[in-house]
XYZ file of C-alpha atoms in Angstrom:
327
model
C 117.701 92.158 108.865
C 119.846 93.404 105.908
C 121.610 96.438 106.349
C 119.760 98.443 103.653
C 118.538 101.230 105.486
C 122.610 102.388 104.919
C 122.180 102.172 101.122
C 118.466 103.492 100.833
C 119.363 106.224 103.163
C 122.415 107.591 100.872
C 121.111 109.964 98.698
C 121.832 108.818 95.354
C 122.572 111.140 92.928
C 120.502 114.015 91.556
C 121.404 112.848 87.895
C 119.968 109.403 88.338
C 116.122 111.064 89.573
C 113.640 110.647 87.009
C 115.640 108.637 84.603
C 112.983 108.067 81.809
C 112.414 103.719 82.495
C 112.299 103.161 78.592
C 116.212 104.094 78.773
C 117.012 101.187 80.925
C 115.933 98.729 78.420
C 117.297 99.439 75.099
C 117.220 96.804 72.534
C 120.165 94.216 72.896
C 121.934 91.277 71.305
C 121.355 88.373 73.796
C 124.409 86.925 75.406
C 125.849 83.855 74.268
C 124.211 80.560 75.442
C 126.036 78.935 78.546
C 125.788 75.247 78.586
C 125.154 74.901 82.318
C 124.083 72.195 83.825
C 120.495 71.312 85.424
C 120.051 70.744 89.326
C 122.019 71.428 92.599
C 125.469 73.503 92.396
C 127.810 73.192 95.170
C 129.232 76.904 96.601
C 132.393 77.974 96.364
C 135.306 79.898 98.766
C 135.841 83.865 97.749
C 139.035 84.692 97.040
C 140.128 87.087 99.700
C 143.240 87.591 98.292
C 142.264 89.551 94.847
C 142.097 93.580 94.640
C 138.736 94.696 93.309
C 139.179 96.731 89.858
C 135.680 98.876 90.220
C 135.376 99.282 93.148
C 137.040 101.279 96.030
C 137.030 98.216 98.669
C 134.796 94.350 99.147
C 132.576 95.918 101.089
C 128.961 97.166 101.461
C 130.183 100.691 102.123
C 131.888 100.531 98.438
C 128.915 99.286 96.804
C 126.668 101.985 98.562
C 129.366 104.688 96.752
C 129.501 103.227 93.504
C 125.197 103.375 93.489
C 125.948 107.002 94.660
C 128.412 108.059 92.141
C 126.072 107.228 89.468
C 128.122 104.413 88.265
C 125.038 102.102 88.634
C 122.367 103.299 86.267
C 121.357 99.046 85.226
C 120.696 96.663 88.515
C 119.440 93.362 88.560
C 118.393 92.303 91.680
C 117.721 88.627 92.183
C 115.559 87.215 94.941
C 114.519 84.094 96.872
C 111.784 82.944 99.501
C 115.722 82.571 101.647
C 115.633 86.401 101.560
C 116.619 87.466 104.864
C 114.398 88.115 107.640
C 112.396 85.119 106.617
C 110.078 83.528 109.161
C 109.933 79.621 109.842
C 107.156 77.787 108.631
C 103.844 77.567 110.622
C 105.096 79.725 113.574
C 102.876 82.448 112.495
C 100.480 80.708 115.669
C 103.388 82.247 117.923
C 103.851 85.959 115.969
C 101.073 89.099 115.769
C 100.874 88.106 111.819
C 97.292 90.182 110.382
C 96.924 92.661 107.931
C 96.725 95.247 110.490
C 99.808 94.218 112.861
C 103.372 92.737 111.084
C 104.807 90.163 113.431
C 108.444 91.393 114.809
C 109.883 89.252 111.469
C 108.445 91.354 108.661
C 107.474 89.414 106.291
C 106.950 85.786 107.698
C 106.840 83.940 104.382
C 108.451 80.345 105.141
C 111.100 79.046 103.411
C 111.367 75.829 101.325
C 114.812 74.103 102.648
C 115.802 74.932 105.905
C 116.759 72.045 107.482
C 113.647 71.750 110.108
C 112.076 74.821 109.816
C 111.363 74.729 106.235
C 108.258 74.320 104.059
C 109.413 70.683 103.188
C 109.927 69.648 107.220
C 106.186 70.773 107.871
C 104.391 68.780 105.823
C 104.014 66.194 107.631
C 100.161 67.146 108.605
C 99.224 66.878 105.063
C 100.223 62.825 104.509
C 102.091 63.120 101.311
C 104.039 60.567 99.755
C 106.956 62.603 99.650
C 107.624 66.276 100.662
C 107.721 67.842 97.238
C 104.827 66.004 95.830
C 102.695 69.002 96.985
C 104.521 70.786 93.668
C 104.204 68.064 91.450
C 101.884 68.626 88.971
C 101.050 64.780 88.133
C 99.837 64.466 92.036
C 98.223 67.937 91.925
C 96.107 66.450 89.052
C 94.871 63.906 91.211
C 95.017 65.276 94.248
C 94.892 69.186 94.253
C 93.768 68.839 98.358
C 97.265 69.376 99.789
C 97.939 72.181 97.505
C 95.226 73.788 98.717
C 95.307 73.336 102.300
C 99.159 74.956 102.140
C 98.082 77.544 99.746
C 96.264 78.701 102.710
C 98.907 79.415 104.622
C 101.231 80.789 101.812
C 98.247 82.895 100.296
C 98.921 87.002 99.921
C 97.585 88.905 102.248
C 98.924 87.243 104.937
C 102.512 88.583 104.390
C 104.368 91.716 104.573
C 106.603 93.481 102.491
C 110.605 94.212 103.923
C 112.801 96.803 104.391
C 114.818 94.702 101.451
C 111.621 94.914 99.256
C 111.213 98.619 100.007
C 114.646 98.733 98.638
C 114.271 97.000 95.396
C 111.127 99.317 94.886
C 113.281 102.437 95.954
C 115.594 101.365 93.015
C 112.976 100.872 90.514
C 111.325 104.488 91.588
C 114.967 106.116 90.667
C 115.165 104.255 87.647
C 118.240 102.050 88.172
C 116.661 98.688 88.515
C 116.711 96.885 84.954
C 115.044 93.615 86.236
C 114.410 92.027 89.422
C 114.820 88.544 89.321
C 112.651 86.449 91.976
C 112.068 82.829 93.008
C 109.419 83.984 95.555
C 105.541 83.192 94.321
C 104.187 85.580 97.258
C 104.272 88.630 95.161
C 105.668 90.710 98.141
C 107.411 92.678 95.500
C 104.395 93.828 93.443
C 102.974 94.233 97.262
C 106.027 96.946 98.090
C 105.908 99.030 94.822
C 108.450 97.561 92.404
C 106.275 97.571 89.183
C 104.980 94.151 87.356
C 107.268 94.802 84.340
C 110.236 94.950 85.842
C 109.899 91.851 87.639
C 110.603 88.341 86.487
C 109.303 85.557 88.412
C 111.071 82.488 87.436
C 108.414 79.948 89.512
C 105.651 82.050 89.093
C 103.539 83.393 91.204
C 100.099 83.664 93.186
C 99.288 86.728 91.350
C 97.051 84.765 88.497
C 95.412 81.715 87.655
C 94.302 79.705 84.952
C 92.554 76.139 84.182
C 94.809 73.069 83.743
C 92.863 72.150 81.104
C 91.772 74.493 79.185
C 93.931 77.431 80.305
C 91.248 80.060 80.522
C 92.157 82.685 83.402
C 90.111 82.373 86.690
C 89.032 85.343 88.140
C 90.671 86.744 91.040
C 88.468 86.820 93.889
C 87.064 83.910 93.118
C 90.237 82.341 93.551
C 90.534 84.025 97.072
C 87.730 83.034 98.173
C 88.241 79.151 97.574
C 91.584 79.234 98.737
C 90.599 80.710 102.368
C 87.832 78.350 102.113
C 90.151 75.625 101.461
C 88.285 74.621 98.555
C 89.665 72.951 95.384
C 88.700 75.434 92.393
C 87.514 74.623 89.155
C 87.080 76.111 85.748
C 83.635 77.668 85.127
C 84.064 77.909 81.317
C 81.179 76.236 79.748
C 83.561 75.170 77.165
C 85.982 73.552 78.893
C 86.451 69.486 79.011
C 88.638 69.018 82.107
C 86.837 67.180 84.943
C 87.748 64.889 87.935
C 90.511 65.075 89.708
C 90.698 65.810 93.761
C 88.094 63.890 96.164
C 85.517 66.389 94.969
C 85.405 64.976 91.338
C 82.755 66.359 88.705
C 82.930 70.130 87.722
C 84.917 71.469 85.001
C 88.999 71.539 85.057
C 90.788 72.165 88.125
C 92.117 76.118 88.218
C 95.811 76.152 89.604
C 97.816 79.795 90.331
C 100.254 80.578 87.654
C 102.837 78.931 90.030
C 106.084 76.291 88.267
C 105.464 73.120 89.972
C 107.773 70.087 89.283
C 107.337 68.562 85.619
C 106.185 72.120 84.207
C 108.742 74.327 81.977
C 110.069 77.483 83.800
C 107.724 80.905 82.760
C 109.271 82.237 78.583
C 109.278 85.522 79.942
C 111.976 84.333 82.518
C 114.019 82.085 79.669
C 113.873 84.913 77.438
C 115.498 87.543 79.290
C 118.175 86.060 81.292
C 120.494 88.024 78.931
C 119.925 91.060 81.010
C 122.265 89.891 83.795
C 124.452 90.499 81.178
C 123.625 94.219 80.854
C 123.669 94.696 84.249
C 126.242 97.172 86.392
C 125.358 95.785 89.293
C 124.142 92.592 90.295
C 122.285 92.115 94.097
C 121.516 88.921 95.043
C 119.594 88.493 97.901
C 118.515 85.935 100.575
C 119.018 82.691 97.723
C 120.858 79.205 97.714
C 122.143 79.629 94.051
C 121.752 76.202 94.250
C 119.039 75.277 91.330
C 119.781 76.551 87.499
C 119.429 77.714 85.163
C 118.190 81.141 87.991
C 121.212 80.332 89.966
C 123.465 80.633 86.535
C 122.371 84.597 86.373
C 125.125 85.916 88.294
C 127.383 84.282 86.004
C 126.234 86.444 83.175
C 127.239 89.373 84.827
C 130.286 90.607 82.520
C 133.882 91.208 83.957
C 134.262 93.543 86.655
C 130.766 94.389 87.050
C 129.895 94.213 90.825
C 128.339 91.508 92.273
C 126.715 91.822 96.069
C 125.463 88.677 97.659
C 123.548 89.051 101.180
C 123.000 85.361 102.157
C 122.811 83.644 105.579
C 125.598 81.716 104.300
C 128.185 81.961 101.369
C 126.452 79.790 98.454
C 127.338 79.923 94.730
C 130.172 81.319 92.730
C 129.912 84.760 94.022
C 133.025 85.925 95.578
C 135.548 84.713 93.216
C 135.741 87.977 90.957
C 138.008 90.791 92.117
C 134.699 93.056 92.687
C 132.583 90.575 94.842
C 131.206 91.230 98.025
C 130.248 88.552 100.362
């Protein structure tokens, strides 16, 4: 578990209360374009050797008195489904995981790439051609069934919120956070207090739904109800012309959740606002591989000697070669 307690148990500073949220989001020239490049990026060593500038030490102690002093008044917080505690995949059968009782790892949601233990290494059950084919949106057109039997298991509801979400949310409730940034689709954020408009989720997310076809919205507990059922939805719109698709066939388009899979473009909202890492004065990256761009470029906006935290299971990405990283 990350050591936030430390942080969310400093009081910050009485100036910082009640901040007025329109003042965090002033109107702002966008940063320059970075040509970065698509795909995988390999990690990097921090530099050990350099003396941070802002800060008073590379540690979490100094980043805990710099939030204190006031000095951080703009923090983007970035996020991934790595987020630590994270629970293995389909070992909920072996933890207490209900609405009513948290298993001992808070929040449970599986990860995508752990080697073994990841959402990719358990799909074994559901016959696929490949592992990631259950994202691909030219297989989900024919065959939404796969989708559907995991979105059982990844559904809200079945999750819980951490102590690092209760965080985020603390931040957004004193009116430092500026964005948080999250790969996660289980909406755990929205589900701890953080509100809608400050978050940015750059896959997605479970929390609506829409026809393929036609795009018109699906209501909610429909959409519950055929995902516990394990049934494929589809668009009730009288006007829509989607059909077929899945074993089920007929019926009018099939309804997906508002989730990226592979072959669809990443969410505007998300492409239009990465220039807020570069407003930042503060940057917490959480539980993440930095390993995909353009969301693992976002640290890279952050300008010079603006802080940058990284709580990982393991040292990935660029962080830690500025004089005020912490690793």
């Amino acid at each position: 578990m990350p050591p936030w307690p430390y942080i969310a148990h400093l009081h910050l500073t009485e100036h910082t209360e009640g901040r007025r949220r329109r003042d965090r989001h002033p109107k702002a020239s966008r940063a320059p374009k970075r040509n970065h490049k698509m795909g995988n990026e390999e990690s990097t060593m921090a530099d050990e050797s350099l003396t941070p500038e802002t800060l008073s030490g590379r540690n979490l102690k100094a980043v805990a008195d710099y939030i204190k002093a006031g000095k951080a008044e703009r923090i983007v917080v970035m996020t991934d489904r790595d987020q630590p505690p994270m629970a293995k995949f389909l070992q909920r059968e072996n933890t207490s995981a209900s609405p009513s009782r948290p298993p001992a790892d808070p929040s449970a949601v599986p990860d995508f790439r752990s080697p073994g233990t990841g959402l990719y290494a358990n799909l074994a059950r559901l016959k696929l051609p490949y592992a990631e084919a259950v994202f691909d949106i030219d297989y989900f057109r024919k065959h939404p069934e796969p989708f559907y039997c995991l979105a059982k298991e990844l559904y809200p509801g079945h999750f819980h919120p951490t102590v690092s979400h209760a965080f985020i949310a603390l931040l957004a409730h004193k009116g430092l956070l500026l964005m948080n940034f999250t790969q996660n689709i289980d909406c755990l954020e929205r589900r701890a207090g953080v509100p809608s408009d400050l978050i940015i989720e750059a896959h997605g997310s479970f929390a609506t739904q829409r026809c393929i076809a036609c795009q018109a919205p699906f209501p909610d507990d429909a959409m519950r109800r055929h995902v516990l059922d394990e049934v494929v939805p589809r668009c009730a719109d009288a006007a829509c012309s989607g059909s077929g698709g899945g074993d089920g066939g007929g019926g009018g388009g099939l309804v997906k959740p508002d989730i990226v899979f592979f072959g669809e473009a990443l969410p505007a909202r998300f492409r239009d606002n990465t220039h807020l890492a570069a407003r930042a004065d503060l940057v917490l990256v959480l539980g993440t591989s930095l390993s995909v761009y353009p969301f693992a470029g976002l640290p890279e906006h952050a300008r010079p000697g603006v802080p940058r935290l990284l709580l990982n299971r393991e040292r990935v990405g660029r962080v830690g070669q500025r004089a005020d990283d912490v690793v």
